[in-house]
Short mmCIF file of C-alpha atoms in Angstrom, two decimals:
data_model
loop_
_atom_site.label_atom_id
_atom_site.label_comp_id
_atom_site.label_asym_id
_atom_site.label_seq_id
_atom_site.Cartn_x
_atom_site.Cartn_y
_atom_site.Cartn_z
CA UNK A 1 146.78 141.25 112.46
CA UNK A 2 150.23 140.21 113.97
CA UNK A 3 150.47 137.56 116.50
CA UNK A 4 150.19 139.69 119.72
CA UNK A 5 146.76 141.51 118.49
CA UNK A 6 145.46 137.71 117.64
CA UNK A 7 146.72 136.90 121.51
CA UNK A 8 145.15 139.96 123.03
CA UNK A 9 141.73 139.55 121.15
CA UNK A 10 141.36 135.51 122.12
CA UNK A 11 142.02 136.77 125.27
CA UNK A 12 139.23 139.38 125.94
CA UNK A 13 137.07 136.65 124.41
CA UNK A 14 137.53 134.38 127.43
CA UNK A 15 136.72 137.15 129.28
CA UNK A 16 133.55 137.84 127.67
CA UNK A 17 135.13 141.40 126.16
CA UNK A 18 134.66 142.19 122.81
CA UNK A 19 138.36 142.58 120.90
CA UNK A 20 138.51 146.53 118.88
CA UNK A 21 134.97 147.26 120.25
CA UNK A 22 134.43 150.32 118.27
CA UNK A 23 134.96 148.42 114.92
CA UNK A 24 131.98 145.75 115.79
CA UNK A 25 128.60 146.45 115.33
CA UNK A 26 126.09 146.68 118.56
CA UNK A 27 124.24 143.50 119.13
CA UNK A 28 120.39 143.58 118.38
CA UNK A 29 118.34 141.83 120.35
CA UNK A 30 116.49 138.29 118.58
CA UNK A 31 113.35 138.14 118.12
CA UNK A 32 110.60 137.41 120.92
CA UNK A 33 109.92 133.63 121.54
CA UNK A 34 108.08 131.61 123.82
CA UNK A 35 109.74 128.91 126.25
CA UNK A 36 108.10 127.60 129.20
CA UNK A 37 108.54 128.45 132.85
CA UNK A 38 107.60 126.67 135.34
CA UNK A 39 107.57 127.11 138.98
CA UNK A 40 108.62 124.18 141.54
CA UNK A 41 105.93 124.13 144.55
CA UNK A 42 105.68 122.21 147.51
CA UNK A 43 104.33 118.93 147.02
CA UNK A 44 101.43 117.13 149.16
CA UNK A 45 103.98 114.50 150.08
CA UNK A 46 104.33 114.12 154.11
CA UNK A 47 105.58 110.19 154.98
CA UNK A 48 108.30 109.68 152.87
CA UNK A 49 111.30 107.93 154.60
CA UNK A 50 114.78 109.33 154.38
CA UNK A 51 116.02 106.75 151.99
CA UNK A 52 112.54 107.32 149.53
CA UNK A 53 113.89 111.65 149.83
CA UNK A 54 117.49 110.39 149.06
CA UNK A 55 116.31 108.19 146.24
CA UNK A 56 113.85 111.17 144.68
CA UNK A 57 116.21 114.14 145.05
CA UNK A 58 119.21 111.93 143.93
CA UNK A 59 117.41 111.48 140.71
CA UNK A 60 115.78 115.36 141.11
CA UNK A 61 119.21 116.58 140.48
CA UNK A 62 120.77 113.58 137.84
CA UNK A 63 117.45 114.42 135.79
CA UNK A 64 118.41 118.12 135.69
CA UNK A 65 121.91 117.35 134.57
CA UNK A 66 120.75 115.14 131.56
CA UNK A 67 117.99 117.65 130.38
CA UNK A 68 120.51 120.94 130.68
CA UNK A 69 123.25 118.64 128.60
CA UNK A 70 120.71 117.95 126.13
CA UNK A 71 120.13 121.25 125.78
CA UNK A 72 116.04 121.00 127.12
CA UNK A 73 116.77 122.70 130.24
CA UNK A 74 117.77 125.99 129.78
CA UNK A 75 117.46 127.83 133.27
CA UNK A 76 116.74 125.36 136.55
CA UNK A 77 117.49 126.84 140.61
CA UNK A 78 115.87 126.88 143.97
CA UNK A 79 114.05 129.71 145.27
CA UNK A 80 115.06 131.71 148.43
CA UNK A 81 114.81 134.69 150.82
CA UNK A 82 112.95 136.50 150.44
CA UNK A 83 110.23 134.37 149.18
CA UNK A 84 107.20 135.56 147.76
CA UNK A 85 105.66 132.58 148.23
CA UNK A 86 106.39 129.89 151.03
CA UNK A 87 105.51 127.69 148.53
CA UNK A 88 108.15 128.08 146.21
CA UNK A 89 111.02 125.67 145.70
CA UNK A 90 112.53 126.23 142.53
CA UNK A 91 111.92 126.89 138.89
CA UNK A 92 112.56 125.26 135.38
CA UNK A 93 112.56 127.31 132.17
CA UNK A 94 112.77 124.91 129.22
CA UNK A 95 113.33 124.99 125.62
CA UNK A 96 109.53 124.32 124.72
CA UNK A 97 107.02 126.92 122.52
CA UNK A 98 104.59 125.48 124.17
CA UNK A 99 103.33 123.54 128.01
CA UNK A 100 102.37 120.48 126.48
CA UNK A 101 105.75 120.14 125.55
CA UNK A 102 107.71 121.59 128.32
CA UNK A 103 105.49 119.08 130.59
CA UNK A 104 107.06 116.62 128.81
CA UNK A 105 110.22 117.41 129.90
CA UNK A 106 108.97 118.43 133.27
CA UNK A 107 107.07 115.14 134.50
CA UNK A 108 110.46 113.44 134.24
CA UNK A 109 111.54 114.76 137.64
CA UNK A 110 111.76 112.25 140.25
CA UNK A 111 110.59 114.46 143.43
CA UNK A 112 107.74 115.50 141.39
CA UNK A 113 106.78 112.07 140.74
CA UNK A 114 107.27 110.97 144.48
CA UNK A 115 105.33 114.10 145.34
CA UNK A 116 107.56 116.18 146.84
CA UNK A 117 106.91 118.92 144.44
CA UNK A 118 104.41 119.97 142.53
CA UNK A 119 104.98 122.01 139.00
CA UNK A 120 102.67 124.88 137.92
CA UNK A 121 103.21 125.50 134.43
CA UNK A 122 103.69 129.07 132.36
CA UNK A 123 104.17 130.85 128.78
CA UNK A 124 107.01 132.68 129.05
CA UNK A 125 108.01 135.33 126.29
CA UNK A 126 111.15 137.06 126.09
CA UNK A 127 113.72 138.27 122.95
CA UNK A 128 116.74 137.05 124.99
CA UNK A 129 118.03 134.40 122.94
CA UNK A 130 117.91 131.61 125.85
CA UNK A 131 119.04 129.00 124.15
CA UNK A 132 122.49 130.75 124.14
CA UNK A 133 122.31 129.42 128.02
CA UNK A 134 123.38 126.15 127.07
CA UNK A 135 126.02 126.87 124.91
CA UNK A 136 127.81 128.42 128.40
CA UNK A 137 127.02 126.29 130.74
CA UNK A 138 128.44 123.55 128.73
CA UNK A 139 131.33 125.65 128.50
CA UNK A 140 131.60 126.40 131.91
CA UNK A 141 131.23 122.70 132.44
CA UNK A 142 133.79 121.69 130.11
CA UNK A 143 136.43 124.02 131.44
CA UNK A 144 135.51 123.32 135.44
CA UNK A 145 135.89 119.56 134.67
CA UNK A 146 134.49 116.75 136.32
CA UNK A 147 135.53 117.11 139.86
CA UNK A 148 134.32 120.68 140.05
CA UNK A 149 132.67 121.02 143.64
CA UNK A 150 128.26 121.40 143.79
CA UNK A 151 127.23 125.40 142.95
CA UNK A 152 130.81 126.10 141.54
CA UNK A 153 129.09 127.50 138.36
CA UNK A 154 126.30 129.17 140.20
CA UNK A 155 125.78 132.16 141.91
CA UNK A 156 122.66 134.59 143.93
CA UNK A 157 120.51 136.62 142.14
CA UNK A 158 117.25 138.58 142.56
CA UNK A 159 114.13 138.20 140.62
CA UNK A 160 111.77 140.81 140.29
CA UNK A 161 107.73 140.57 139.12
CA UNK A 162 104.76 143.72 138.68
CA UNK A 163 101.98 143.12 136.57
CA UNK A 164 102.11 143.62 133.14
CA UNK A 165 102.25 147.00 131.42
CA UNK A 166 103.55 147.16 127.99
CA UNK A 167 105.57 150.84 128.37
CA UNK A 168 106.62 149.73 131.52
CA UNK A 169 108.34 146.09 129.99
CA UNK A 170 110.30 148.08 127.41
CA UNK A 171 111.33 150.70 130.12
CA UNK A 172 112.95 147.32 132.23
CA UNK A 173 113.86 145.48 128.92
CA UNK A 174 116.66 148.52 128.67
CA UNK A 175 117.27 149.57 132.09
CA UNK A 176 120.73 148.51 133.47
CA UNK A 177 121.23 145.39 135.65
CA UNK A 178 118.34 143.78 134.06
CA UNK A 179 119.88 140.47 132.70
CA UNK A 180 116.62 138.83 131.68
CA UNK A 181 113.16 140.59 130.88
CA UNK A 182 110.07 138.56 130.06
CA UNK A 183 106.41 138.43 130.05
CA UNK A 184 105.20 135.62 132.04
CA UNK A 185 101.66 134.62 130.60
CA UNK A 186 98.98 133.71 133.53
CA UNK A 187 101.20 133.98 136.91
CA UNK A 188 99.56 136.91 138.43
CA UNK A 189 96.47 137.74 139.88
CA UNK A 190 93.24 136.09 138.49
CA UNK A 191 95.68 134.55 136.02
CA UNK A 192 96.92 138.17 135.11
CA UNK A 193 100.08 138.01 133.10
CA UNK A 194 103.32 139.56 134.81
CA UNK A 195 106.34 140.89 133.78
CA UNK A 196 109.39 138.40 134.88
CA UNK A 197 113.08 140.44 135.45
CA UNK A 198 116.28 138.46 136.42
CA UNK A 199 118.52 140.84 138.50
CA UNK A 200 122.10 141.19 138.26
CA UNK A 201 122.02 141.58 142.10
CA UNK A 202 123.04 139.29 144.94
CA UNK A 203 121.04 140.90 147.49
CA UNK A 204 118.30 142.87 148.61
CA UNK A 205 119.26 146.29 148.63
CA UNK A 206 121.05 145.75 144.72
CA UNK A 207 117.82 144.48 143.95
CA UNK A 208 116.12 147.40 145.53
CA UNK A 209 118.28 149.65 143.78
CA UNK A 210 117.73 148.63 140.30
CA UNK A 211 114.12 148.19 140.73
CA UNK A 212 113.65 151.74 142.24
CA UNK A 213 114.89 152.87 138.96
CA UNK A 214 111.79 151.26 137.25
CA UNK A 215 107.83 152.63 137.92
CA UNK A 216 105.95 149.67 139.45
CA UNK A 217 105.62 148.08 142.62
CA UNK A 218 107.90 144.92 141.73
CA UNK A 219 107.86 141.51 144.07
CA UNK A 220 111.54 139.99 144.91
CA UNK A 221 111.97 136.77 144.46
CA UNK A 222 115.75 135.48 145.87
CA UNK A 223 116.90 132.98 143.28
CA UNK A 224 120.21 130.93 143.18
CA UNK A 225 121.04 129.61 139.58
CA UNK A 226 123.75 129.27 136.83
CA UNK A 227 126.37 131.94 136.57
CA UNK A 228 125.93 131.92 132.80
CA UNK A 229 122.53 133.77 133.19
CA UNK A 230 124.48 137.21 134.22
CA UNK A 231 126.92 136.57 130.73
CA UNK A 232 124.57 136.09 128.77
CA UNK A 233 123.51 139.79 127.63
CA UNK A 234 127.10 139.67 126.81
CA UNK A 235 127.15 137.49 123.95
CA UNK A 236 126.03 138.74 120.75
CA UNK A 237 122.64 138.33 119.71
CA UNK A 238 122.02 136.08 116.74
#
């Protein structure tokens, strides 16, 4: 390969494009593994003074940093419109096989502790290799640099949830603009499991319009999060 094919092919790298396509084998995807979800609820706590909320969501968000560089955190973001529950405030997925030890991780946030939040704990199961996550973001990190402004890294999506049906999982597991398909153990009703889909939407009606591709009745759940969740089905599975 002369110099200007080696150029070209770092290049469409960087931009997540595989070089000579045609001469690379198609990704598989890993196999499935658990990690734990967990969703961020309104806490019980009402008389908290402004410098105790400071304090708490100060350390809220320097906790999250320190457990995403270390590779624990893998997917962290605040819930919003439209809301499927006015309850929730966020979410965590972490690096864990099982809650015992994603708790672990989890009972180190601050606003939990001051009772701000409250956590409600999941299996999640999923063959996207999320671990990958942190292997971007610290890219992303690396090349924003330190004085990279709040959210410059992160981006809207959709989330979408229906009760579990194993032809219907595979069906959204392939269907296009699904970025993240997994079975979320015990979320639903009576403790039901669901199936979990990050959209590669921004809004509404691109959620709407993936999702009315897939049978089901599916719940939308507005999300904001890392950027590096919509590359990763481009990286190649290991």
């Amino acid at each position: 390969m002369n110099t200007a094919r080696i150029i070209l092919a770092a290049f469409m790298v960087l931009l997540g494009v595989p070089a000579m396509a045609q001469d690379e084998p198609k990704a598989t995807k890993a196999e499935p593994r658990d990690y734990v979800f967990v969703f961020i609820m309104t806490g019980d706590a009402a008389d908290l003074t402004p410098d105790e909320q400071r304090e708490a969501f100060g350390g809220h968000f320097s906790n999250m940093k320190r457990m995403a560089v270390a590779g624990d955190l893998l997917i962290a973001g605040p819930f919003g419109p439209p809301l499927a529950d006015p309850d929730h405030r966020g979410l965590f997925v972490f690096d864990a096989a099982t809650i015992e030890q994603g708790m672990v991780f989890a009972d180190t946030d601050p606003t939990t502790k001051a009772g701000v939040f409250k956590l409600t704990p999941h299996l999640l199961t999923t063959d996207e290799p999320l671990t990958k996550l942190h292997e971007l973001d610290m890219k992303a990190l690396e090349e924003q640099g330190e004085n990279a402004p709040p959210g410059s890294n992160a981006r809207a999506y959709l989330l979408a949830s229906a009760p579990f049906d194993e032809k219907l999982y595979e069906e959204a597991n392939e269907a296009e603009g699904v970025l993240i398909a997994a079975r979320l153990h015990g979320s639903g009703e009576d403790e039901s499991d669901e199936i979990l889909l990050w959209l590669d939407a921004e809004n509404e009606e691109a959620a709407k319009e993936i999702a009315g591709e897939l049978d089901g009745e599916w719940t939308l759940h507005g999300w904001y999060g890392s950027k590096s969740v919509a590359e990763l089905s481009s990286t190649e599975s290991e």
